[in-house]
Each structure stands twice: as structure tokens, then as C-alpha cells.
Coordinates of C-alpha atoms and ligand atoms in Angstrom, one line a residue:
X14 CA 85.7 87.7 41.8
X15 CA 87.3 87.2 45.1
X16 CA 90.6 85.2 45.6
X17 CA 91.7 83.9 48.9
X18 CA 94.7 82.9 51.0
X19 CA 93.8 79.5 53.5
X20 CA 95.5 80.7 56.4
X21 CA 94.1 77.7 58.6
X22 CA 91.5 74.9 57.8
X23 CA 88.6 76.7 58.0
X24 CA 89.9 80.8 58.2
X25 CA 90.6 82.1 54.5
X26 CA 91.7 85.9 54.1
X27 CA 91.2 87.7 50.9
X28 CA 94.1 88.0 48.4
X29 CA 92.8 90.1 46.1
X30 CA 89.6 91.4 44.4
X31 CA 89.1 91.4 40.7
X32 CA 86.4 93.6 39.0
X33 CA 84.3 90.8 36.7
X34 CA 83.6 93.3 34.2
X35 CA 86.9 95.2 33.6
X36 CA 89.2 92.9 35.1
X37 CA 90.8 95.6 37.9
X38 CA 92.5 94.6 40.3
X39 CA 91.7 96.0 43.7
X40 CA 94.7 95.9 45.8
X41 CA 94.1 94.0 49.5
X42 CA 96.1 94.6 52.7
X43 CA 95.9 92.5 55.7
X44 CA 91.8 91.5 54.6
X45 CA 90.9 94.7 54.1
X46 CA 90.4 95.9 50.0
X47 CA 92.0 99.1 49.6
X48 CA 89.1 100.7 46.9
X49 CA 85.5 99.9 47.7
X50 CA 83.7 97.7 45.3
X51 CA 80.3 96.8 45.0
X52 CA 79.7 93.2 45.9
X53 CA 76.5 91.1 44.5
X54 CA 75.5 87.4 45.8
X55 CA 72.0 86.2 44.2
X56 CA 70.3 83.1 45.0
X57 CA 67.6 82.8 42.1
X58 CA 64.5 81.4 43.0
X59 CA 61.8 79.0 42.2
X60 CA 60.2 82.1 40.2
X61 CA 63.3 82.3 37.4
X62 CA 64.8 80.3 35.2
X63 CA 68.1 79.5 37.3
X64 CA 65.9 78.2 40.4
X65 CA 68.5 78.0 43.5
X66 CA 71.2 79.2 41.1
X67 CA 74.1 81.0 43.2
X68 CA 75.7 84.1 40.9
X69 CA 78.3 86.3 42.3
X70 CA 80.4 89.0 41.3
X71 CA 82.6 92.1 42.4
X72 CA 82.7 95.5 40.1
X73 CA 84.7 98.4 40.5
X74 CA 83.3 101.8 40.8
X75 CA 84.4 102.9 37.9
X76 CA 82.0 99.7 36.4
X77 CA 79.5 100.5 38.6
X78 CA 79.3 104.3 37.8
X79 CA 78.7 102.7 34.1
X80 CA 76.0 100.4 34.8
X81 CA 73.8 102.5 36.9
X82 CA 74.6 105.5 34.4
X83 CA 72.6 102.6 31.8
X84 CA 69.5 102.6 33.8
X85 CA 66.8 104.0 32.3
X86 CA 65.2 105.0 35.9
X87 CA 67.6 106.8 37.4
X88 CA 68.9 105.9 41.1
X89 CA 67.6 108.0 44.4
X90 CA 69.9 109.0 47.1
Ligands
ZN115 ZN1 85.7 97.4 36.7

């Protein structure tokens, strides 16, 4: 979840950065977020049940270590 400062009409700099699953906050100086986090943006399609649906969300590492740790296939780097 992303929270922003208008600064003019149509420029908006992030505030802050809050992890959807813990609730973290991930501190954010001048724009730029001072821990990486992953970031997801899905459009569902005409194929799924939410057709055109816009979900969002930001998780921690920490979070993110624990999801892909629940993966049954496990990631390639
Ligand atoms: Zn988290």
C-alpha cells in the first residue's frame, strides 16, 4: 500500500510504503523507499473471475521470504 504527498496537481511523491500483509512500515526519503519491497499490480482478465479487476499491493521482504518459502515449486535464480 503506497501513500502519497501531492506536491503539485498532477506530481505526487511517495510518503510512505506499508507492507499489506504485516503492516511494516518502510521508511521513504525524498521518493526513494529506504528497504526494497516487492511491488505487485494485476489487471485480471477476461479469462478469471475479476475480468479487468485492478489488485495491488506492496510486501516486505521479510513477507516475501515467507510466501515464496510456501511454494511448493521452489523458485530458480
Ligand atoms: Zn511484511
Amino acid at each position: 500500500m503506497r501513500q502519497y504527498t501531492e506536491i503539485l496537481k498532477e506530481t505526487q511523491e511517495i510518503d510512505r510504503i506499508i507492507c499489506n500483509k504485516c503492516g511494516k512500515e518502510i521508511p521513504v526519503l525524498k521518493g526513494v523507499p529506504q528497504e526494497d519491497v516487492l511491488e505487485v499490480e494485476k489487471r485480471w482478465g477476461y479469462f478469471s473471475d475479476k475480468d479487468n479487476q485492478v489488485d495491488r499491493f506492496d510486501l516486505c521482504e521479510e513477507c516475501y521470504d515467507e510466501l515464496v518459502k510456501s511454494f511448493r515449486i521452489k523458485m530458480r535464480n
